[in-house]
XYZ file of C-alpha atoms in Angstrom:
599
model
C 13.985 28.267 -65.257
C 11.440 25.981 -64.536
C 11.456 23.408 -66.779
C 8.918 21.573 -68.977
C 8.527 19.054 -66.955
C 8.168 21.125 -63.195
C 4.098 21.407 -63.165
C 4.409 17.520 -63.557
C 6.779 17.541 -60.290
C 4.514 20.609 -58.055
C 1.304 17.679 -58.819
C 3.267 15.027 -57.791
C 4.173 16.334 -54.638
C 0.691 17.714 -54.144
C -0.210 13.725 -54.272
C 2.310 12.860 -52.056
C 1.177 15.734 -49.534
C -2.441 14.866 -49.412
C -1.617 11.121 -49.343
C 0.355 11.351 -46.338
C -2.827 13.464 -44.596
C -5.237 11.054 -45.291
C -2.561 8.124 -43.952
C -2.488 10.979 -40.691
C -6.339 11.381 -41.410
C -6.829 7.240 -41.061
C -4.583 7.256 -37.778
C -6.870 9.054 -36.075
C -9.436 7.411 -36.597
C -8.216 4.252 -36.258
C -6.795 5.604 -32.818
C -10.863 7.313 -31.541
C -10.921 5.192 -28.765
C -7.923 4.774 -27.679
C -8.067 6.018 -24.310
C -4.689 7.979 -23.824
C -4.445 8.815 -28.145
C -3.822 12.649 -28.466
C -5.041 13.300 -32.610
C -2.568 14.199 -34.680
C -2.682 16.435 -38.003
C -0.298 16.534 -41.202
C 0.547 20.660 -41.147
C 1.340 21.496 -44.816
C 3.340 24.190 -46.131
C 4.540 25.463 -49.831
C 8.298 23.966 -50.976
C 11.372 26.907 -51.791
C 10.148 29.634 -55.107
C 12.167 29.451 -57.599
C 14.317 31.617 -57.724
C 16.150 32.343 -54.789
C 16.781 36.039 -55.208
C 20.386 37.095 -56.376
C 22.187 39.338 -58.033
C 22.775 36.358 -61.225
C 19.401 35.189 -60.766
C 17.957 35.334 -64.567
C 14.497 38.085 -64.968
C 11.682 37.034 -63.951
C 8.449 38.801 -62.937
C 8.910 37.502 -59.455
C 9.256 33.713 -57.910
C 7.508 31.026 -58.603
C 6.068 28.627 -56.793
C 7.281 24.751 -56.120
C 3.782 23.230 -54.618
C 3.661 21.835 -51.610
C 4.871 19.143 -48.767
C 3.946 17.613 -45.268
C 6.110 20.028 -43.418
C 5.530 18.439 -39.772
C 2.801 16.249 -37.960
C 1.664 17.472 -35.696
C 0.439 16.668 -32.173
C -2.328 18.585 -29.801
C -1.897 17.856 -26.255
C -1.495 20.467 -23.504
C 1.031 19.843 -20.924
C -0.854 22.832 -18.598
C -3.886 20.196 -18.632
C -1.507 16.982 -17.952
C 0.740 18.189 -15.219
C -2.836 19.760 -12.974
C -4.141 16.261 -14.057
C -1.644 15.047 -12.686
C -1.834 17.098 -9.246
C -5.287 15.974 -9.429
C -4.628 11.887 -9.637
C -2.762 11.123 -6.666
C -5.741 12.364 -4.642
C -8.759 10.550 -5.927
C -6.577 7.300 -6.348
C -5.460 8.242 -2.346
C -9.647 8.162 -1.788
C -11.402 5.364 -3.900
C -8.097 3.269 -1.645
C -9.706 4.828 1.348
C -13.639 4.290 0.251
C -12.792 0.510 -1.062
C -11.174 -0.510 2.008
C -14.046 1.200 4.247
C -16.401 0.082 2.963
C -15.015 -3.372 2.412
C -15.081 -3.168 7.037
C -19.013 -1.875 6.485
C -18.962 -5.505 5.189
C -17.060 -6.962 7.625
C -19.226 -5.835 10.464
C -22.455 -6.306 8.301
C -23.882 -3.383 10.906
C -27.191 -3.164 10.922
C -28.066 -6.994 10.911
C -29.255 -9.083 11.912
C -26.056 -11.349 12.007
C -23.650 -8.576 13.691
C -22.465 -7.988 16.476
C -25.035 -5.379 18.023
C -27.381 -8.097 17.369
C -24.654 -10.953 19.882
C -24.886 -8.836 21.643
C -28.267 -7.582 22.207
C -29.217 -11.867 22.652
C -26.268 -11.982 25.072
C -27.660 -9.941 27.514
C -31.717 -11.447 27.288
C -30.531 -14.804 27.376
C -28.708 -13.739 31.235
C -32.952 -11.795 31.729
C -34.628 -15.129 30.616
C -31.381 -16.906 33.285
C -32.014 -14.368 35.604
C -36.015 -15.586 35.980
C -35.166 -19.170 35.340
C -31.863 -19.730 37.157
C -32.589 -23.933 37.980
C -33.223 -24.238 33.834
C -31.136 -26.345 31.429
C -31.970 -24.913 28.584
C -31.909 -21.365 29.670
C -28.075 -21.676 31.172
C -27.362 -23.622 27.494
C -29.121 -20.274 26.526
C -26.543 -18.705 27.393
C -24.216 -20.536 26.672
C -24.929 -20.910 23.003
C -25.701 -17.333 22.171
C -22.147 -16.211 24.272
C -20.259 -18.347 22.190
C -22.033 -16.872 19.006
C -21.710 -13.338 20.453
C -17.453 -13.894 21.046
C -17.427 -15.310 17.369
C -18.693 -12.633 15.922
C -16.738 -10.384 18.105
C -13.715 -13.006 17.136
C -14.293 -13.152 13.126
C -14.787 -9.419 12.591
C -11.432 -9.080 14.348
C -9.694 -11.990 11.631
C -11.369 -10.038 8.706
C -9.635 -6.850 9.573
C -6.600 -7.985 9.962
C -6.912 -9.990 6.348
C -8.127 -6.386 5.311
C -4.718 -5.425 6.693
C -2.312 -7.818 5.215
C -4.323 -7.341 1.539
C -3.120 -3.693 1.767
C -0.307 -4.698 2.570
C -0.078 -6.874 -0.363
C -1.362 -4.264 -2.313
C 1.281 -1.860 -1.141
C 3.929 -4.807 -2.352
C 1.984 -4.358 -5.826
C 1.375 -0.779 -5.992
C 5.969 -1.062 -5.469
C 6.088 -3.762 -8.611
C 3.854 -1.728 -10.695
C 5.848 1.514 -10.011
C 9.272 -0.144 -11.304
C 7.505 -1.006 -14.378
C 6.563 2.087 -15.096
C 10.147 3.157 -14.760
C 11.569 1.015 -16.864
C 9.662 1.697 -19.353
C 10.230 5.359 -18.899
C 13.459 4.766 -19.687
C 13.270 3.091 -21.939
C 11.154 5.090 -23.989
C 13.419 8.077 -22.979
C 16.158 6.819 -25.361
C 13.964 6.883 -29.348
C 12.303 9.864 -28.303
C 15.521 11.573 -27.923
C 16.584 10.384 -31.575
C 13.446 11.620 -33.655
C 13.531 14.199 -31.584
C 16.905 14.309 -32.400
C 16.531 14.232 -36.330
C 13.834 17.295 -36.030
C 10.902 14.745 -36.503
C 7.676 14.317 -34.036
C 8.082 10.738 -31.961
C 3.692 11.090 -31.328
C 3.118 8.040 -30.626
C 6.436 7.821 -28.261
C 4.626 10.679 -26.624
C 1.146 9.875 -25.323
C 3.195 6.265 -24.448
C 4.685 8.130 -22.064
C 2.927 10.414 -21.695
C -0.167 7.386 -20.334
C 2.918 6.324 -18.009
C 2.539 8.928 -16.462
C -0.717 9.170 -15.192
C -0.347 5.769 -14.133
C 2.088 6.342 -12.110
C 0.501 9.348 -10.876
C -2.280 7.576 -9.146
C 0.354 5.795 -8.072
C 2.087 7.602 -5.757
C 3.413 11.051 -5.507
C 4.869 12.420 -8.658
C 7.258 15.234 -9.714
C 8.660 15.310 -13.592
C 9.955 17.625 -15.958
C 10.981 17.456 -19.484
C 14.078 18.391 -20.494
C 15.665 19.615 -23.728
C 16.293 16.308 -25.500
C 13.063 15.844 -25.322
C 13.109 12.609 -21.814
C 11.637 13.383 -18.449
C 13.164 12.920 -15.485
C 10.656 11.595 -12.860
C 11.275 11.141 -9.223
C 9.802 10.593 -5.780
C 10.485 12.855 -3.007
C 13.703 13.969 -4.557
C 15.161 10.466 -5.338
C 15.571 10.217 -9.275
C 13.606 7.672 -10.299
C 13.851 8.077 -13.696
C 16.257 9.948 -15.211
C 17.392 9.910 -19.837
C 17.370 6.489 -19.868
C 18.925 5.036 -17.002
C 16.254 4.081 -13.258
C 15.724 3.574 -10.193
C 14.145 0.620 -8.574
C 11.581 0.466 -5.568
C 12.302 -2.166 -2.875
C 9.453 -3.898 -0.061
C 11.024 -5.415 3.850
C 10.010 -6.150 6.382
C 9.829 -3.699 9.209
C 10.488 -5.409 12.030
C 9.877 -1.968 13.656
C 6.245 -1.321 12.562
C 4.221 -5.594 13.285
C 6.724 -6.708 10.884
C 4.272 -4.406 8.201
C 5.735 -4.162 4.662
C 7.805 -0.385 4.678
C 9.068 0.675 0.733
C 13.446 1.530 1.088
C 15.107 2.911 -2.239
C 17.927 -0.827 -2.287
C 21.047 0.762 -3.256
C 20.778 2.961 0.544
C 18.251 1.256 2.033
C 16.837 4.315 3.112
C 12.557 4.902 3.311
C 11.087 6.612 0.098
C 10.366 9.816 1.841
C 6.986 11.727 -0.557
C 6.062 14.727 0.868
C 8.336 14.501 3.823
C 6.921 11.393 5.361
C 8.749 8.177 5.636
C 6.783 5.107 4.164
C 8.369 2.551 5.973
C 5.235 1.642 8.358
C 2.853 3.133 11.880
C 2.597 5.737 10.002
C 0.354 8.198 12.202
C -3.172 9.513 11.202
C -1.454 13.433 10.828
C 1.361 12.179 8.778
C -0.463 9.173 7.189
C -2.902 12.203 5.576
C -0.175 14.007 3.792
C 0.638 11.302 1.256
C -1.105 10.735 -1.767
C -1.778 8.053 -4.670
C -3.176 4.207 -3.923
C 0.392 3.676 -1.679
C -0.103 6.240 -0.014
C -3.844 5.774 0.549
C -3.092 1.582 1.188
C -0.396 2.789 4.161
C -3.223 5.052 5.640
C -5.360 2.408 5.630
C -3.076 -0.747 7.033
C -1.337 1.433 9.860
C -4.178 3.795 11.067
C -7.794 3.240 10.415
C -7.705 -0.483 10.029
C -5.586 -0.833 13.675
C -7.975 2.055 14.502
C -11.481 -0.812 14.254
C -8.736 -3.611 15.384
C -8.241 -1.461 18.766
C -11.898 -0.477 19.642
C -12.784 -3.977 19.198
C -10.162 -5.162 22.083
C -11.745 -3.137 23.678
C -14.654 -3.842 23.664
C -13.633 -7.484 24.157
C -11.902 -6.291 27.098
C -14.506 -4.752 28.407
C -17.034 -7.476 27.568
C -15.116 -9.664 29.597
C -13.781 -7.375 32.173
C -17.375 -6.738 33.396
C -19.311 -10.504 33.161
C -16.116 -12.072 34.441
C -16.528 -9.427 37.188
C -19.431 -10.806 38.563
C -19.533 -14.038 37.571
C -16.666 -15.171 39.826
C -18.735 -13.403 43.163
C -21.607 -15.610 42.299
C -21.917 -19.640 41.895
C -23.793 -22.472 39.879
C -25.481 -25.086 40.995
C -23.631 -27.512 42.841
C -23.378 -30.979 41.180
C -21.248 -32.996 43.447
C -21.902 -33.530 47.438
C -21.717 -30.794 50.625
C -20.295 -27.487 49.116
C -17.834 -26.540 52.667
C -18.158 -23.615 54.808
C -16.007 -20.488 53.140
C -13.441 -20.524 56.006
C -10.885 -17.637 54.529
C -7.823 -17.039 56.279
C -5.452 -19.074 56.094
C -3.015 -19.682 58.784
C -0.466 -20.869 55.622
C -0.625 -17.462 54.389
C -0.661 -16.898 49.910
C -0.370 -19.883 48.732
C 1.227 -18.791 44.733
C -0.091 -21.982 42.184
C 2.179 -21.716 39.671
C 2.161 -24.129 36.644
C 6.661 -25.623 36.881
C 7.690 -21.797 36.887
C 5.431 -18.769 36.228
C 3.333 -17.759 38.614
C -0.050 -18.379 37.967
C -2.443 -17.286 39.826
C -2.691 -16.684 44.282
C -4.683 -18.166 46.938
C -5.745 -14.963 49.453
C -8.180 -15.449 52.016
C -9.671 -18.829 50.133
C -10.227 -16.298 46.539
C -7.962 -17.744 43.614
C -7.087 -14.748 41.174
C -6.919 -17.068 37.615
C -4.567 -16.129 34.674
C -6.280 -14.971 31.382
C -7.362 -18.944 30.589
C -7.986 -20.366 33.758
C -5.487 -23.314 34.759
C -5.622 -26.795 33.007
C -4.963 -30.318 33.027
C -1.276 -30.833 33.732
C 1.804 -30.093 36.675
C 1.691 -27.887 39.489
C 3.344 -26.508 42.890
C 2.063 -25.055 45.209
C 5.201 -23.128 46.849
C 4.790 -20.694 50.554
C 5.806 -17.138 49.440
C 8.863 -17.252 50.934
C 9.831 -20.791 49.036
C 10.070 -22.311 51.676
C 8.507 -26.056 50.581
C 7.130 -26.536 47.030
C 4.610 -29.465 46.779
C 3.759 -30.764 43.298
C 0.161 -31.960 42.302
C -1.491 -33.115 39.568
C -4.898 -31.888 38.079
C -6.573 -33.721 35.738
C -9.680 -31.800 34.899
C -11.423 -28.111 34.866
C -13.406 -29.310 37.362
C -11.176 -30.154 39.349
C -12.341 -33.633 40.401
C -10.054 -36.376 40.136
C -6.903 -35.211 42.025
C -3.667 -37.222 41.906
C -1.192 -35.809 44.766
C 1.833 -36.792 43.852
C 4.400 -36.544 46.635
C 5.851 -33.988 48.436
C 9.592 -32.504 46.898
C 11.929 -29.652 47.301
C 13.888 -28.423 49.377
C 13.976 -26.884 53.061
C 10.477 -28.749 53.139
C 8.584 -28.300 56.303
C 6.618 -30.804 58.776
C 3.659 -28.386 57.423
C 4.072 -29.327 53.958
C 4.546 -32.556 54.099
C 1.321 -33.449 56.364
C -0.450 -31.247 53.773
C 0.111 -34.262 50.877
C -1.661 -37.235 51.979
C -5.177 -35.104 51.961
C -4.506 -32.948 49.086
C -6.828 -35.210 47.099
C -9.929 -33.765 48.870
C -11.100 -31.789 46.884
C -15.579 -30.333 46.619
C -17.021 -28.908 43.112
C -18.361 -25.347 44.811
C -20.097 -24.836 41.476
C -17.393 -21.357 41.540
C -14.366 -24.116 41.484
C -11.851 -26.194 42.778
C -12.154 -26.263 47.330
C -9.139 -28.316 48.589
C -9.796 -28.917 52.177
C -6.305 -28.688 54.045
C -8.405 -29.117 57.420
C -6.568 -32.737 58.300
C -2.952 -30.131 57.982
C -1.482 -29.784 60.765
C -1.959 -26.283 61.636
C -4.222 -25.798 59.631
C -7.225 -26.827 60.399
C -11.116 -26.668 59.441
C -9.744 -23.698 56.640
C -10.567 -24.291 53.053
C -8.372 -23.035 50.241
C -10.973 -22.189 46.536
C -9.043 -22.936 44.260
C -11.224 -21.012 41.628
C -10.930 -21.125 37.506
C -14.565 -20.624 36.434
C -14.722 -17.593 34.872
C -17.125 -16.945 32.325
C -15.300 -15.616 29.324
C -11.525 -16.420 28.331
C -8.923 -14.451 25.947
C -8.204 -10.735 26.891
C -8.544 -9.592 22.984
C -10.968 -9.601 19.994
C -8.379 -12.522 18.663
C -8.775 -14.417 22.205
C -12.580 -13.917 23.667
C -14.380 -17.565 24.166
C -16.802 -19.106 26.821
C -14.330 -20.835 28.983
C -14.529 -24.731 29.225
C -15.792 -24.076 32.550
C -19.028 -22.756 30.911
C -19.186 -24.459 27.592
C -18.778 -28.063 28.925
C -20.927 -27.369 32.158
C -23.152 -25.464 31.763
C -24.354 -25.793 35.870
C -21.487 -24.095 35.803
C -22.791 -21.247 34.688
C -22.659 -18.660 37.928
C -25.850 -17.362 38.929
C -27.157 -17.217 42.781
C -25.360 -14.656 45.253
C -25.110 -18.294 47.548
C -24.306 -21.698 46.914
C -27.092 -23.234 48.737
C -29.388 -20.302 47.661
C -31.911 -22.657 45.806
C -33.498 -21.071 42.846
C -31.602 -17.730 42.940
C -30.815 -15.775 39.704
C -29.522 -12.223 41.590
C -25.592 -12.949 39.579
C -27.518 -12.994 36.106
C -29.679 -10.246 36.411
C -26.706 -7.967 37.572
C -24.769 -9.330 34.479
C -28.413 -8.921 32.621
C -28.100 -4.875 33.672
C -24.893 -5.075 32.188
C -25.797 -3.584 29.683
C -26.854 -0.443 30.340
C -24.100 0.225 32.787
C -21.142 2.069 32.226
C -18.336 -0.435 31.697
C -16.109 1.704 29.281
C -13.271 3.589 30.020
C -15.187 6.900 28.237
C -18.180 5.884 30.453
C -20.035 4.382 27.848
C -22.152 0.790 27.964
C -20.922 -1.466 26.287
C -23.410 -1.362 23.491
C -22.651 2.448 23.328
C -19.269 2.456 22.637
C -19.684 -0.214 19.980
C -21.988 1.377 17.772
C -19.779 4.417 18.657
C -17.465 2.968 16.306
C -19.323 1.886 13.723
C -20.558 5.204 13.148
C -17.497 6.312 13.646
C -16.998 3.819 10.372
C -19.810 4.915 8.036
C -18.545 8.878 9.113
C -15.135 7.538 7.355
C -16.681 5.815 4.374
C -19.024 8.444 4.333
C -15.774 11.254 3.902
C -14.175 8.700 1.444
C -16.942 8.221 -0.498
C -18.030 12.808 -0.431
C -13.299 13.091 -1.302
C -13.694 10.834 -3.515
C -17.117 11.981 -6.179
C -14.649 15.817 -5.591
C -11.552 14.649 -6.883
C -13.504 12.412 -9.997
C -14.888 15.016 -10.318
C -12.309 17.900 -10.376
C -10.470 14.646 -12.905
C -13.099 14.369 -15.674
C -13.194 18.089 -16.083
C -9.656 18.798 -16.829
C -10.599 15.294 -18.532
C -12.578 17.352 -20.782
C -10.951 20.364 -21.027
C -7.588 17.476 -22.781
C -10.122 15.700 -24.838
C -11.426 19.314 -26.857
C -7.481 19.620 -27.321
C -6.112 16.194 -27.989
C -9.403 13.800 -27.959
C -10.514 12.809 -31.742
C -13.484 14.261 -33.422
C -14.734 11.931 -36.373
C -16.480 14.598 -38.017
C -14.167 17.564 -37.408
C -12.024 13.878 -39.428
C -14.555 13.287 -41.936
C -14.188 16.997 -43.315
C -10.621 16.783 -42.992
C -10.635 13.711 -44.886
C -12.572 14.899 -47.949
C -10.223 17.524 -48.060
C -6.985 16.246 -48.617
C -9.629 13.426 -50.323
C -10.459 16.492 -53.086
C -7.304 17.671 -53.043
C -5.601 14.539 -53.763
C -8.374 14.195 -56.766
C -8.076 17.267 -57.930
C -3.658 17.552 -58.034
C -3.809 13.993 -60.265
C -6.334 15.975 -62.871
C -3.759 18.085 -62.609
C -1.001 15.250 -63.319
C -3.636 14.270 -66.215
C -3.839 17.876 -68.148
C -0.016 18.349 -67.615
C 0.047 14.576 -69.205
C -2.280 15.722 -72.460
C -0.393 19.279 -72.815
C 3.834 17.062 -72.830
C 1.366 14.340 -75.348
C 0.218 17.748 -78.119
C 3.351 18.844 -77.040
C 5.946 16.014 -77.753
C 3.162 13.287 -80.409
C 0.926 16.611 -82.179
C 4.216 19.138 -82.504
C 7.163 19.003 -85.175
C 6.477 16.546 -87.418
C 9.812 16.651 -89.583
C 9.347 14.873 -93.332
C 4.914 14.944 -93.601
């Protein structure tokens, strides 16, 4: 039967239980601003009553309660909502990464503005239009060279910054992989204590909160599959490959992918096989279709690096090539302002046939009917060889500057030299500046009376791609060499300059558009990509915010509710203390005020 002091034990249990309940409320209030914390509550339950039903139990009116105890500390969370959230987070972070990348690209191009490529092209065309009316004005020629230099710099600068952004995406991939590895280590480290605490029948609530926060963060980085085992541990898989299993974990690695522009790929170090997410191997060189399937900031960085940025680098290269080819094509047919003596007559039809200009080896250009079609970079100072098509002879000469003035001729050398080639050597120094290039007069050579070969390297632009485009040194150093006239002796002729100015409205691009239209279409496409990424990010954020609100309704700490609970537990604690005081008074009366002997 209950003893004399059983009431004190019941009061003591109440004090302890409500004290623990108050501590749980205190823990909730302390973590009210802790993102990822799930509120907890002390679940109170009665202790086993007296007596236990049995044949030999003593007679009693019924079972007598023995008090209260904290049965468990319940953690309020919804695995269903958490799973939905981790399904949506990869999409959100993918679009966030793409929006940041395209937004930075818009900053690179700065359109519309007075400092962008479009404005620089406008000034370039206007300078040619002005030059066509004032072709003899050196200031107008200098203005053309300056406008062209500014345009070339704008294109080169945009190309360089796009490639820097591509490198930034590569670095982000490396950093993301490092963070995935860190999370894998921490998840494995949490699995062990969680399983042990759960094995003892306790609730590892705070450990679970931390693990859920890590799973949420991991879902933001990459598409994730996971499930919880019976022992409380979590197994996480990436593309079917286990990342975390119990207290074991795997690590990812980034390696240079030589097959795709030396960019990084993500691999499993144990097998060397690439990480595969949603059926797409993250080995670099993603195409536009495959890249759309990969989520998380890792997938967004891959898509930006391998699809979005290269697309605009390619468009910038096409713009530069179209500008270079169209302007150089017209410029090569014109004449600048001669700055030397007489211009030799143009008499094509050399009896020597085709002559090849080669700097000590590879073919660098051809002289055909008096016109040299130069290499991309033009000719520079150095030693060159003139050879016949059949390699019957070789003659070496040195070109000392871009204008060709001062050609030092070496003695003829080589095997199979003919008298004709030997005769050319002494007179090869007869050089003229035609305003288009350098003319070498072979008039004194046997068998070539009166023939002229023009070594033309008066390209207005040099380079072939956006990262190379520049005003050629031939033009930059001597603005008089800018071709404006259609004939060499037409003073005031600006027909070539006018033709170049009219390229602004000419369909010179492969898709039939003008240079301005092609560039504007590219900027429009960039704007649409940014708008799409912004809209998709807003949609994803709206859904995740909705899910977060639903999670907060279950897991969030409500200060009003906690205040009410605190008052309840406080009053219950005070009541238990009053019961203990009353029992103490009763026992004092029983012990000290009754049963006195000898009085």
